[in-house]
XYZ file of C-alpha atoms in Angstrom:
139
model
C -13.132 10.316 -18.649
C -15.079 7.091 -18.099
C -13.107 6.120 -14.928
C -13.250 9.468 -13.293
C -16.724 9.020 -13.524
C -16.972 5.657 -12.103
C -18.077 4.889 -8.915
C -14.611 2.842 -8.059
C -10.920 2.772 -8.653
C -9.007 0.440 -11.071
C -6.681 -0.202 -7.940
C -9.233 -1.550 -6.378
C -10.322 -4.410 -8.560
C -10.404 -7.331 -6.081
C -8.921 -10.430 -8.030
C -10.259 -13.210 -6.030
C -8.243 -15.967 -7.484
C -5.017 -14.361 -6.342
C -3.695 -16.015 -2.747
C -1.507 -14.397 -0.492
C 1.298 -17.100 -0.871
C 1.834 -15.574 -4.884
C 2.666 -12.007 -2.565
C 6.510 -11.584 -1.689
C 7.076 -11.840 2.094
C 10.534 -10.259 1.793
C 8.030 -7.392 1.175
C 5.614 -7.622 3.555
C 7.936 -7.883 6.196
C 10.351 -4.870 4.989
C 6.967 -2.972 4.938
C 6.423 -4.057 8.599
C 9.781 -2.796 9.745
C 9.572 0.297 7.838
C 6.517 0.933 9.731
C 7.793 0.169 13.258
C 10.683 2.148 12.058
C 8.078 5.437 11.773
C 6.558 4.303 15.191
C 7.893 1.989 17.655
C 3.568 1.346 18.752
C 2.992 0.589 14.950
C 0.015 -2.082 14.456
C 1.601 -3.765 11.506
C 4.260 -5.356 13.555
C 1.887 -7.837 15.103
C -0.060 -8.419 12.381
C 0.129 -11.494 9.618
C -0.183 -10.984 5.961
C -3.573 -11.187 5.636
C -4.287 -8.472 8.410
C -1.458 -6.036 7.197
C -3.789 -6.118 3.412
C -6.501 -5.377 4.916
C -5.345 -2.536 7.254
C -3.599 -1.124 4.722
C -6.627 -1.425 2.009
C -5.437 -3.691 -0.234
C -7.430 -6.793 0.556
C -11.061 -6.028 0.287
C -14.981 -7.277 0.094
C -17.257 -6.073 -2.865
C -20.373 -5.546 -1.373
C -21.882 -6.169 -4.621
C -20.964 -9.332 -5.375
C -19.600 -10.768 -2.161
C -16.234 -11.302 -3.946
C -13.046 -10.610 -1.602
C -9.235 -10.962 -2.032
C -5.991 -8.778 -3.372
C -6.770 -5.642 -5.050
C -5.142 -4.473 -8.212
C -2.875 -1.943 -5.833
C -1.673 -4.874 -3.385
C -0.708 -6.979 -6.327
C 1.522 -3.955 -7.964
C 2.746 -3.482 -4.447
C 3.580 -6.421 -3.117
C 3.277 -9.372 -5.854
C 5.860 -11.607 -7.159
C 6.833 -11.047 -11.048
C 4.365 -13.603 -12.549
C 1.175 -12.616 -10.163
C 1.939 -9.425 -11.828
C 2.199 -10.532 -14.746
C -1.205 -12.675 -14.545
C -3.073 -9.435 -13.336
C -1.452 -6.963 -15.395
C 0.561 -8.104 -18.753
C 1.574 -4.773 -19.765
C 3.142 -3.443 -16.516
C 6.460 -2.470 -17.076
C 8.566 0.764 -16.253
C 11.534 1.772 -19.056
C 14.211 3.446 -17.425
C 15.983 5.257 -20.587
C 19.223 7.291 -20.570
C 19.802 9.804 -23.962
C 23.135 11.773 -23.826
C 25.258 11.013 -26.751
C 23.104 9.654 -29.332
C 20.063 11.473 -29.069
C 18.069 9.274 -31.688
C 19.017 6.125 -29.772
C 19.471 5.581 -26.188
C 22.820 5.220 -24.437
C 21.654 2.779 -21.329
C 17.967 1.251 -20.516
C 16.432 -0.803 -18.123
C 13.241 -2.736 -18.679
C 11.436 -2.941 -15.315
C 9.151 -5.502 -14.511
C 8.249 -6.144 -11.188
C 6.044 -4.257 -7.891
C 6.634 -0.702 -7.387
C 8.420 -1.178 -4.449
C 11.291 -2.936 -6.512
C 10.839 -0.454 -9.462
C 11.641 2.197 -7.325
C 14.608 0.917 -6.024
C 15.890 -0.013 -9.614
C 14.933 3.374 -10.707
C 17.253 4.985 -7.842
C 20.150 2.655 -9.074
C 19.622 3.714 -12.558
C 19.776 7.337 -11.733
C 22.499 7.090 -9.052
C 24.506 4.996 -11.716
C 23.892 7.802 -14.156
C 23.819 10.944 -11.757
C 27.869 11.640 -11.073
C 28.328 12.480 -15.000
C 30.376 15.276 -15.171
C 29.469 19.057 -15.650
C 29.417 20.037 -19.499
C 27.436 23.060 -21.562
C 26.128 22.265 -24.649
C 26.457 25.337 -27.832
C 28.461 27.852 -25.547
C-alpha cells in the first residue's frame, strides 16, 4: 500500500554508483537489432549505450537531488550477474517442475540473472518439459 501511494516507482531508483561498463553489451546490442528488426528507421540503431538508457527510460536525473545514472529497471534489464546482485541480492526466478513426486520437485532451475536471460531460460525450461506425453489422472 505504501508504494502505490508514493510519488515514484521502485524501478526507478537511480543507483548512481552503477557505470554503464557493469551493463552487458551482448544486450544492448541484441536490443538494438531487435528494434531495427520492428522498424528499419528505428533510433536505437545509431545510438550508444548511454543514449539507448536514456531513450528508453532507464537512465535518469532526480530532480530532487541532482543524482543521475541506471535505474533499478535498466539494471534488471540489462546488468551483468553481480551488478545485479549488488543492486538487488534477492533477485532470483525458480523455475520448478512437480509431476511425479508431488511433495518434491522432479526438475528446477535457479535463475539468477536480467530478465532478458530469465526469459529465455524460462522458455528452455518449459520447451524441455512441454513434449511430455498425454496422460489422465483418476479416470
Amino acid at each position: 500500500m505504501y508504494n502505490r501511494k508514493q510519488g515514484a516507482y521502485t524501478e526507478n531508483r537511480i543507483f548512481p554508483y552503477a557505470k554503464l561498463s557493469e551493463l552487458n553489451p551482448d544486450l544492448l546490442n541484441r536490443a538494438r537489432k531487435m528494434a531495427a528488426n520492428e522498424r528499419a528507421d528505428h533510433p536505437w540503431k545509431t545510438m550508444n549505450d548511454l543514449e539507448l538508457q536514456k531513450c528508453a527510460g532507464l537512465y535518469l536525473k532526480d530532480p530532487k537531488s541532482d543524482k543521475e545514472g541506471i535505474t533499478l529497471a535498466g539494471i534488471l534489464i540489462f546488468g551483468k550477474p553481480e551488478l545485479i546482485l549488488a543492486a538487488l541480492p534477492h533477485h532470483r526466478t525458480d523455475a520448478l517442475l512437480r509431476k511425479v513426486n508431488l511433495d518434491r520437485y522432479d526438475d528446477y532451475d535457479d535463475i539468477r540473472v536480467n530478465l532478458l536471460e530469465s526469459y529465455e531460460r524460462l522458455m528452455q525450461f518449459i520447451n524441455k518439459h512441454l513434449n511430455d506425453t498425454f496422460y489422465l489422472e483418476i479416470d
